[in-house]
Amino acid sequence: MVGTVHVIGAGLAGLAAAVRLAARGESVVLHEAAPQAGGRCRSYFDRQLNAVIDNGNHLVLSGNGTMREFTRTIGSAHTLTGPDRAEFAFVDLDSDERWTVRLSEGRLPWWIFDKQARVPGTKWSDYLSLAPLLRAGPDATMTDAMRCPPALYKRLIHPLFLAVLNADPAEGSARMAAAVIRETLAAGGKACHPLIAGEGLDVSFVTPALAFLEANGARVMMQHRVRALGFAGDDSRVDAIDFGDGPQALAVDDAVVLAVPPNVAASLVPGLTTPDEYRAIVNAHYQIAPPPGCPPMIGVVNGVSDWIFAFDGRLSVTISGADHLLDESRESLALRIWEEVARACKVQSTPMPVWQLVREKRATFAATPAQDKRRPGARTRWRNLALAGDWTATGLPATIEGALRSGNRAADLLRPA
């Protein structure tokens, strides 16, 4: 087709759609309301830390196929690094017990038979309790669907899936959890190598995507907010976009990928149902070099912290499902988290290093069964309009993989390969 595809929103979903289309030689214009691309997956310079940090600590895995394809296309695959096997370090702050879960590489889970590789205090048969998740219905939460022994639940399943879903397993969708299990744990350790954007999310996902788009003839327009969409009289297509200076007519072969947050999409598209509940994430950053031998990431049990990430000159913490922390003072919360970081990483706790705290009240949609039912598909009733975003019906929680997958799907609907 000869028409232009207007991609509205330059978060990861919009970038994925634009890159996929530009790679095929399509005419693409990318519109972004903010001064920068990346959406919730971006880096910025923090004056307090005097360093570039990410707005959140995002983890991807070696089995995230869409993510791997995207970074190969834009030339940034080498910026994602991690251990050469699936290893996850943990610490229990109550007992100071430490262990590392080491998944076997193949599909057969030999690791659950190895006391040195599985969670301490668990038996190999405990892991069979996860199987019912794979058969869970649309209304089931994780804890509805499984009867997980306490040691396994507290020391692996709860911290892992709290991070994956950004919701406590007691309320989190069993179906979304099952989708993650199928693509990771069930696929074997080779699909679970943790990969971290050590140079920042911008370097791995955003700047190279924008460079790719420029090199392939796409136009990128920042601070270009969509105010309204116009729909044809016969309700068959989007026929105009209003960016604040009046409707701009679309040619008959033009198309639109709407890759904006769910509340924005609902305000632009008549009758669109979207998720309308959200969960918070808190990230804390401390200006201190990780001690020698510090794992790249540590799961925390019996603490306010969930995961600690070791970067060059910085220790960072992510706390998922963090709505209960939104009203605590910044100083009090930063100190509480730092005391846990110092214990977990075995560094001196006083004085507390220079720090920064970032609270995202609407970090992701709530990954509950009820909210999952509100997720629309990419296809709409208008032939030239497709939706993209991690909040659409990807089957996955609000993850980088889900966002990229949704962008690809929207692109393929409008311009099949």
mmCIF file of C-alpha atoms in Angstrom, residues 84-344:
data_model
loop_
_atom_site.group_PDB
_atom_site.id
_atom_site.type_symbol
_atom_site.label_atom_id
_atom_site.label_comp_id
_atom_site.label_asym_id
_atom_site.label_seq_id
_atom_site.Cartn_x
_atom_site.Cartn_y
_atom_site.Cartn_z
ATOM 1 C CA ASP A 84 25.402 -17.109 31.024
ATOM 2 C CA ARG A 85 22.907 -19.266 32.881
ATOM 3 C CA ALA A 86 19.604 -18.839 34.693
ATOM 4 C CA GLU A 87 20.664 -17.919 38.216
ATOM 5 C CA PHE A 88 18.682 -15.900 40.750
ATOM 6 C CA ALA A 89 20.178 -14.932 44.104
ATOM 7 C CA PHE A 90 17.982 -14.419 47.178
ATOM 8 C CA VAL A 91 18.385 -13.277 50.762
ATOM 9 C CA ASP A 92 16.000 -13.723 53.693
ATOM 10 C CA LEU A 93 16.381 -10.622 55.855
ATOM 11 C CA ASP A 94 14.830 -12.310 58.905
ATOM 12 C CA SER A 95 17.346 -15.162 59.037
ATOM 13 C CA ASP A 96 20.126 -13.754 56.794
ATOM 14 C CA GLU A 97 19.931 -17.028 54.882
ATOM 15 C CA ARG A 98 21.142 -16.768 51.294
ATOM 16 C CA TRP A 99 20.616 -19.037 48.343
ATOM 17 C CA THR A 100 20.729 -19.083 44.574
ATOM 18 C CA VAL A 101 18.093 -20.760 42.397
ATOM 19 C CA ARG A 102 19.872 -22.313 39.414
ATOM 20 C CA LEU A 103 17.600 -23.542 36.639
ATOM 21 C CA SER A 104 18.747 -26.367 34.391
ATOM 22 C CA GLU A 105 19.111 -25.291 30.774
ATOM 23 C CA GLY A 106 16.820 -27.824 29.106
ATOM 24 C CA ARG A 107 13.075 -28.265 29.301
ATOM 25 C CA LEU A 108 13.370 -31.090 31.825
ATOM 26 C CA PRO A 109 13.557 -29.365 35.231
ATOM 27 C CA TRP A 110 16.443 -31.339 36.684
ATOM 28 C CA TRP A 111 17.170 -28.457 39.034
ATOM 29 C CA ILE A 112 14.199 -29.215 41.279
ATOM 30 C CA PHE A 113 15.886 -32.522 42.202
ATOM 31 C CA ASP A 114 19.081 -30.760 43.299
ATOM 32 C CA LYS A 115 19.083 -29.370 46.862
ATOM 33 C CA GLN A 116 21.826 -26.910 45.898
ATOM 34 C CA ALA A 117 19.803 -25.534 42.986
ATOM 35 C CA ARG A 118 16.271 -25.303 44.367
ATOM 36 C CA VAL A 119 14.819 -23.158 47.144
ATOM 37 C CA PRO A 120 16.008 -24.280 50.597
ATOM 38 C CA GLY A 121 13.335 -25.954 52.669
ATOM 39 C CA THR A 122 11.500 -27.300 49.609
ATOM 40 C CA LYS A 123 11.097 -30.758 48.091
ATOM 41 C CA TRP A 124 11.064 -31.544 44.395
ATOM 42 C CA SER A 125 7.389 -32.484 44.621
ATOM 43 C CA ASP A 126 6.497 -29.013 45.933
ATOM 44 C CA TYR A 127 7.078 -27.585 42.450
ATOM 45 C CA LEU A 128 4.263 -29.701 41.020
ATOM 46 C CA SER A 129 1.874 -27.370 42.842
ATOM 47 C CA LEU A 130 2.382 -24.868 40.008
ATOM 48 C CA ALA A 131 0.870 -27.204 37.398
ATOM 49 C CA PRO A 132 -2.781 -26.216 38.057
ATOM 50 C CA LEU A 133 -1.937 -22.657 37.005
ATOM 51 C CA LEU A 134 -1.620 -23.906 33.438
ATOM 52 C CA ARG A 135 -5.264 -25.002 33.473
ATOM 53 C CA ALA A 136 -6.697 -22.007 35.322
ATOM 54 C CA GLY A 137 -9.864 -20.319 34.140
ATOM 55 C CA PRO A 138 -10.267 -16.603 33.391
ATOM 56 C CA ASP A 139 -11.640 -15.761 36.843
ATOM 57 C CA ALA A 140 -8.928 -17.458 38.905
ATOM 58 C CA THR A 141 -6.182 -15.714 40.815
ATOM 59 C CA MET A 142 -2.850 -17.417 41.315
ATOM 60 C CA THR A 143 -3.670 -18.459 44.862
ATOM 61 C CA ASP A 144 -7.102 -19.700 43.741
ATOM 62 C CA ALA A 145 -5.484 -21.984 41.202
ATOM 63 C CA MET A 146 -2.601 -23.452 43.176
ATOM 64 C CA ARG A 147 -1.825 -24.769 46.630
ATOM 65 C CA CYS A 148 1.818 -23.827 46.924
ATOM 66 C CA PRO A 149 3.757 -25.019 50.021
ATOM 67 C CA PRO A 150 4.745 -22.089 52.273
ATOM 68 C CA ALA A 151 8.517 -22.246 51.776
ATOM 69 C CA LEU A 152 8.260 -22.338 47.983
ATOM 70 C CA TYR A 153 5.609 -19.626 47.916
ATOM 71 C CA LYS A 154 7.385 -17.198 50.219
ATOM 72 C CA ARG A 155 10.912 -17.774 48.915
ATOM 73 C CA LEU A 156 10.315 -17.924 45.167
ATOM 74 C CA ILE A 157 6.760 -17.728 43.835
ATOM 75 C CA HIS A 158 5.642 -14.624 45.719
ATOM 76 C CA PRO A 159 8.685 -12.416 44.962
ATOM 77 C CA LEU A 160 8.920 -13.673 41.375
ATOM 78 C CA PHE A 161 5.299 -13.177 40.392
ATOM 79 C CA LEU A 162 4.823 -9.997 42.394
ATOM 80 C CA ALA A 163 7.496 -8.573 40.090
ATOM 81 C CA VAL A 164 6.107 -10.179 36.937
ATOM 82 C CA LEU A 165 2.492 -9.127 37.504
ATOM 83 C CA ASN A 166 3.077 -6.004 39.618
ATOM 84 C CA ALA A 167 0.324 -7.491 41.756
ATOM 85 C CA ASP A 168 0.257 -9.823 44.706
ATOM 86 C CA PRO A 169 -0.384 -13.443 43.631
ATOM 87 C CA ALA A 170 -3.453 -13.397 45.875
ATOM 88 C CA GLU A 171 -5.102 -10.998 43.397
ATOM 89 C CA GLY A 172 -3.000 -11.587 40.283
ATOM 90 C CA SER A 173 -4.455 -13.346 37.247
ATOM 91 C CA ALA A 174 -3.592 -17.030 37.098
ATOM 92 C CA ARG A 175 -3.916 -16.956 33.305
ATOM 93 C CA MET A 176 -1.338 -14.211 32.924
ATOM 94 C CA ALA A 177 0.984 -16.034 35.320
ATOM 95 C CA ALA A 178 0.511 -19.227 33.304
ATOM 96 C CA ALA A 179 1.396 -17.435 30.083
ATOM 97 C CA VAL A 180 4.659 -16.302 31.654
ATOM 98 C CA ILE A 181 5.407 -19.797 32.972
ATOM 99 C CA ARG A 182 4.876 -21.355 29.542
ATOM 100 C CA GLU A 183 7.351 -18.976 27.928
ATOM 101 C CA THR A 184 9.966 -19.083 30.707
ATOM 102 C CA LEU A 185 10.081 -21.768 33.400
ATOM 103 C CA ALA A 186 8.403 -24.422 31.241
ATOM 104 C CA ALA A 187 10.795 -23.633 28.389
ATOM 105 C CA GLY A 188 13.816 -24.345 30.587
ATOM 106 C CA GLY A 189 16.683 -22.308 31.926
ATOM 107 C CA LYS A 190 17.835 -21.354 28.440
ATOM 108 C CA ALA A 191 14.751 -19.109 28.262
ATOM 109 C CA CYS A 192 15.302 -17.611 31.725
ATOM 110 C CA HIS A 193 18.742 -16.014 31.587
ATOM 111 C CA PRO A 194 18.227 -12.563 33.141
ATOM 112 C CA LEU A 195 19.244 -9.696 30.877
ATOM 113 C CA ILE A 196 19.781 -6.174 32.207
ATOM 114 C CA ALA A 197 20.184 -2.939 30.277
ATOM 115 C CA GLY A 198 23.424 -2.049 32.030
ATOM 116 C CA GLU A 199 23.862 1.199 30.097
ATOM 117 C CA GLY A 200 20.219 2.176 30.600
ATOM 118 C CA LEU A 201 16.881 1.531 28.944
ATOM 119 C CA ASP A 202 17.408 4.412 26.544
ATOM 120 C CA VAL A 203 20.595 2.865 25.141
ATOM 121 C CA SER A 204 18.987 -0.551 24.720
ATOM 122 C CA PHE A 205 15.507 0.285 23.463
ATOM 123 C CA VAL A 206 14.875 3.917 22.635
ATOM 124 C CA THR A 207 17.787 5.812 21.052
ATOM 125 C CA PRO A 208 18.708 2.995 18.625
ATOM 126 C CA ALA A 209 15.041 2.617 17.638
ATOM 127 C CA LEU A 210 14.804 6.317 16.824
ATOM 128 C CA ALA A 211 18.064 6.105 14.854
ATOM 129 C CA PHE A 212 16.693 3.116 12.931
ATOM 130 C CA LEU A 213 13.518 5.010 12.087
ATOM 131 C CA GLU A 214 15.462 8.026 10.873
ATOM 132 C CA ALA A 215 17.740 5.844 8.766
ATOM 133 C CA ASN A 216 14.703 4.187 7.196
ATOM 134 C CA GLY A 217 12.884 7.382 6.264
ATOM 135 C CA ALA A 218 10.344 7.627 9.083
ATOM 136 C CA ARG A 219 9.365 11.022 10.489
ATOM 137 C CA VAL A 220 9.453 11.459 14.262
ATOM 138 C CA MET A 221 7.496 14.355 15.778
ATOM 139 C CA MET A 222 7.959 15.013 19.510
ATOM 140 C CA GLN A 223 5.622 17.187 21.586
ATOM 141 C CA HIS A 224 2.893 16.416 19.082
ATOM 142 C CA ARG A 225 -0.108 15.441 21.185
ATOM 143 C CA VAL A 226 -3.222 14.035 19.563
ATOM 144 C CA ARG A 227 -6.366 15.848 20.695
ATOM 145 C CA ALA A 228 -9.002 13.913 18.785
ATOM 146 C CA LEU A 229 -9.571 11.350 16.078
ATOM 147 C CA GLY A 230 -12.111 11.974 13.339
ATOM 148 C CA PHE A 231 -14.236 9.104 12.043
ATOM 149 C CA ALA A 232 -15.846 8.815 8.623
ATOM 150 C CA GLY A 233 -19.596 9.259 8.326
ATOM 151 C CA ASP A 234 -20.095 5.596 7.510
ATOM 152 C CA ASP A 235 -17.966 4.706 10.605
ATOM 153 C CA SER A 236 -15.640 2.575 8.485
ATOM 154 C CA ARG A 237 -12.335 4.342 9.082
ATOM 155 C CA VAL A 238 -10.445 7.093 10.853
ATOM 156 C CA ASP A 239 -10.433 10.002 8.424
ATOM 157 C CA ALA A 240 -8.709 12.761 10.424
ATOM 158 C CA ILE A 241 -6.347 13.442 13.318
ATOM 159 C CA ASP A 242 -6.489 16.640 15.361
ATOM 160 C CA PHE A 243 -3.229 17.676 17.031
ATOM 161 C CA GLY A 244 -4.691 20.878 18.426
ATOM 162 C CA ASP A 245 -4.733 22.996 15.303
ATOM 163 C CA GLY A 246 -7.808 21.515 13.668
ATOM 164 C CA PRO A 247 -8.508 18.156 12.015
ATOM 165 C CA GLN A 248 -5.914 17.002 9.499
ATOM 166 C CA ALA A 249 -7.525 14.808 6.863
ATOM 167 C CA LEU A 250 -6.087 11.363 6.222
ATOM 168 C CA ALA A 251 -5.729 9.954 2.735
ATOM 169 C CA VAL A 252 -7.862 6.958 1.880
ATOM 170 C CA ASP A 253 -4.911 4.551 2.280
ATOM 171 C CA ASP A 254 -3.564 6.092 5.495
ATOM 172 C CA ALA A 255 -3.762 4.161 8.758
ATOM 173 C CA VAL A 256 -3.341 4.774 12.494
ATOM 174 C CA VAL A 257 -1.675 2.777 15.258
ATOM 175 C CA LEU A 258 -2.902 4.128 18.590
ATOM 176 C CA ALA A 259 -0.163 3.274 21.121
ATOM 177 C CA VAL A 260 -1.079 5.522 24.044
ATOM 178 C CA PRO A 261 -1.984 4.778 27.701
ATOM 179 C CA PRO A 262 -5.364 3.103 28.206
ATOM 180 C CA ASN A 263 -7.099 6.149 29.681
ATOM 181 C CA VAL A 264 -5.974 8.259 26.723
ATOM 182 C CA ALA A 265 -7.100 5.611 24.229
ATOM 183 C CA ALA A 266 -10.512 5.436 25.916
ATOM 184 C CA SER A 267 -10.907 9.208 25.542
ATOM 185 C CA LEU A 268 -10.117 9.070 21.816
ATOM 186 C CA VAL A 269 -11.965 5.949 20.645
ATOM 187 C CA PRO A 270 -15.757 5.770 21.049
ATOM 188 C CA GLY A 271 -16.993 2.859 23.148
ATOM 189 C CA LEU A 272 -13.533 1.489 23.905
ATOM 190 C CA THR A 273 -13.241 -0.561 27.091
ATOM 191 C CA THR A 274 -9.788 -0.541 28.691
ATOM 192 C CA PRO A 275 -8.247 -1.450 32.045
ATOM 193 C CA ASP A 276 -9.055 1.251 34.570
ATOM 194 C CA GLU A 277 -7.268 0.081 37.714
ATOM 195 C CA TYR A 278 -3.539 0.501 38.250
ATOM 196 C CA ARG A 279 -0.771 -0.600 40.580
ATOM 197 C CA ALA A 280 2.210 1.411 41.752
ATOM 198 C CA ILE A 281 5.938 0.705 41.605
ATOM 199 C CA VAL A 282 8.583 2.327 43.799
ATOM 200 C CA ASN A 283 12.226 2.534 42.702
ATOM 201 C CA ALA A 284 15.072 3.661 44.965
ATOM 202 C CA HIS A 285 18.613 4.465 43.829
ATOM 203 C CA TYR A 286 21.733 4.801 46.003
ATOM 204 C CA GLN A 287 25.006 6.290 44.852
ATOM 205 C CA ILE A 288 27.399 3.592 46.007
ATOM 206 C CA ALA A 289 29.581 1.095 44.180
ATOM 207 C CA PRO A 290 28.331 -2.492 44.558
ATOM 208 C CA PRO A 291 30.747 -4.522 46.693
ATOM 209 C CA PRO A 292 32.964 -7.143 45.007
ATOM 210 C CA GLY A 293 31.053 -10.324 44.260
ATOM 211 C CA CYS A 294 27.640 -8.666 44.538
ATOM 212 C CA PRO A 295 25.168 -10.512 42.246
ATOM 213 C CA PRO A 296 23.679 -8.396 39.436
ATOM 214 C CA MET A 297 20.266 -8.820 41.079
ATOM 215 C CA ILE A 298 19.093 -10.109 44.460
ATOM 216 C CA GLY A 299 15.573 -11.113 45.448
ATOM 217 C CA VAL A 300 14.647 -9.978 48.953
ATOM 218 C CA VAL A 301 12.415 -12.032 51.269
ATOM 219 C CA ASN A 302 10.888 -10.580 54.455
ATOM 220 C CA GLY A 303 11.612 -6.977 53.564
ATOM 221 C CA VAL A 304 9.927 -3.955 52.068
ATOM 222 C CA SER A 305 12.343 -4.282 49.122
ATOM 223 C CA ASP A 306 11.663 -6.807 46.373
ATOM 224 C CA TRP A 307 14.682 -6.816 44.068
ATOM 225 C CA ILE A 308 18.076 -5.133 44.304
ATOM 226 C CA PHE A 309 20.025 -4.398 41.103
ATOM 227 C CA ALA A 310 23.760 -3.735 40.993
ATOM 228 C CA PHE A 311 24.871 -1.154 38.436
ATOM 229 C CA ASP A 312 28.145 0.632 37.893
ATOM 230 C CA GLY A 313 28.395 3.025 40.846
ATOM 231 C CA ARG A 314 24.830 2.446 41.988
ATOM 232 C CA LEU A 315 22.561 0.036 43.848
ATOM 233 C CA SER A 316 18.905 0.248 42.828
ATOM 234 C CA VAL A 317 15.772 -1.282 44.303
ATOM 235 C CA THR A 318 12.401 -2.091 42.761
ATOM 236 C CA ILE A 319 9.263 -2.614 44.843
ATOM 237 C CA SER A 320 6.205 -3.877 42.962
ATOM 238 C CA GLY A 321 2.576 -3.627 44.009
ATOM 239 C CA ALA A 322 3.699 -0.634 46.032
ATOM 240 C CA ASP A 323 0.437 1.244 46.593
ATOM 241 C CA HIS A 324 0.869 0.793 50.347
ATOM 242 C CA LEU A 325 4.068 2.887 50.236
ATOM 243 C CA LEU A 326 2.736 5.930 48.419
ATOM 244 C CA ASP A 327 1.878 7.937 51.538
ATOM 245 C CA GLU A 328 5.090 7.339 53.481
ATOM 246 C CA SER A 329 7.547 10.240 53.493
ATOM 247 C CA ARG A 330 10.356 10.032 50.974
ATOM 248 C CA GLU A 331 13.066 10.270 53.621
ATOM 249 C CA SER A 332 11.572 7.602 55.864
ATOM 250 C CA LEU A 333 11.034 5.166 53.001
ATOM 251 C CA ALA A 334 14.474 5.772 51.485
ATOM 252 C CA LEU A 335 16.087 5.046 54.852
ATOM 253 C CA ARG A 336 14.050 1.873 55.394
ATOM 254 C CA ILE A 337 14.990 0.577 51.965
ATOM 255 C CA TRP A 338 18.636 1.537 52.388
ATOM 256 C CA GLU A 339 18.958 -0.374 55.659
ATOM 257 C CA GLU A 340 17.742 -3.486 53.821
ATOM 258 C CA VAL A 341 20.105 -2.885 50.905
ATOM 259 C CA ALA A 342 23.045 -2.520 53.286
ATOM 260 C CA ARG A 343 22.213 -5.829 54.973
ATOM 261 C CA ALA A 344 21.520 -7.675 51.730
#
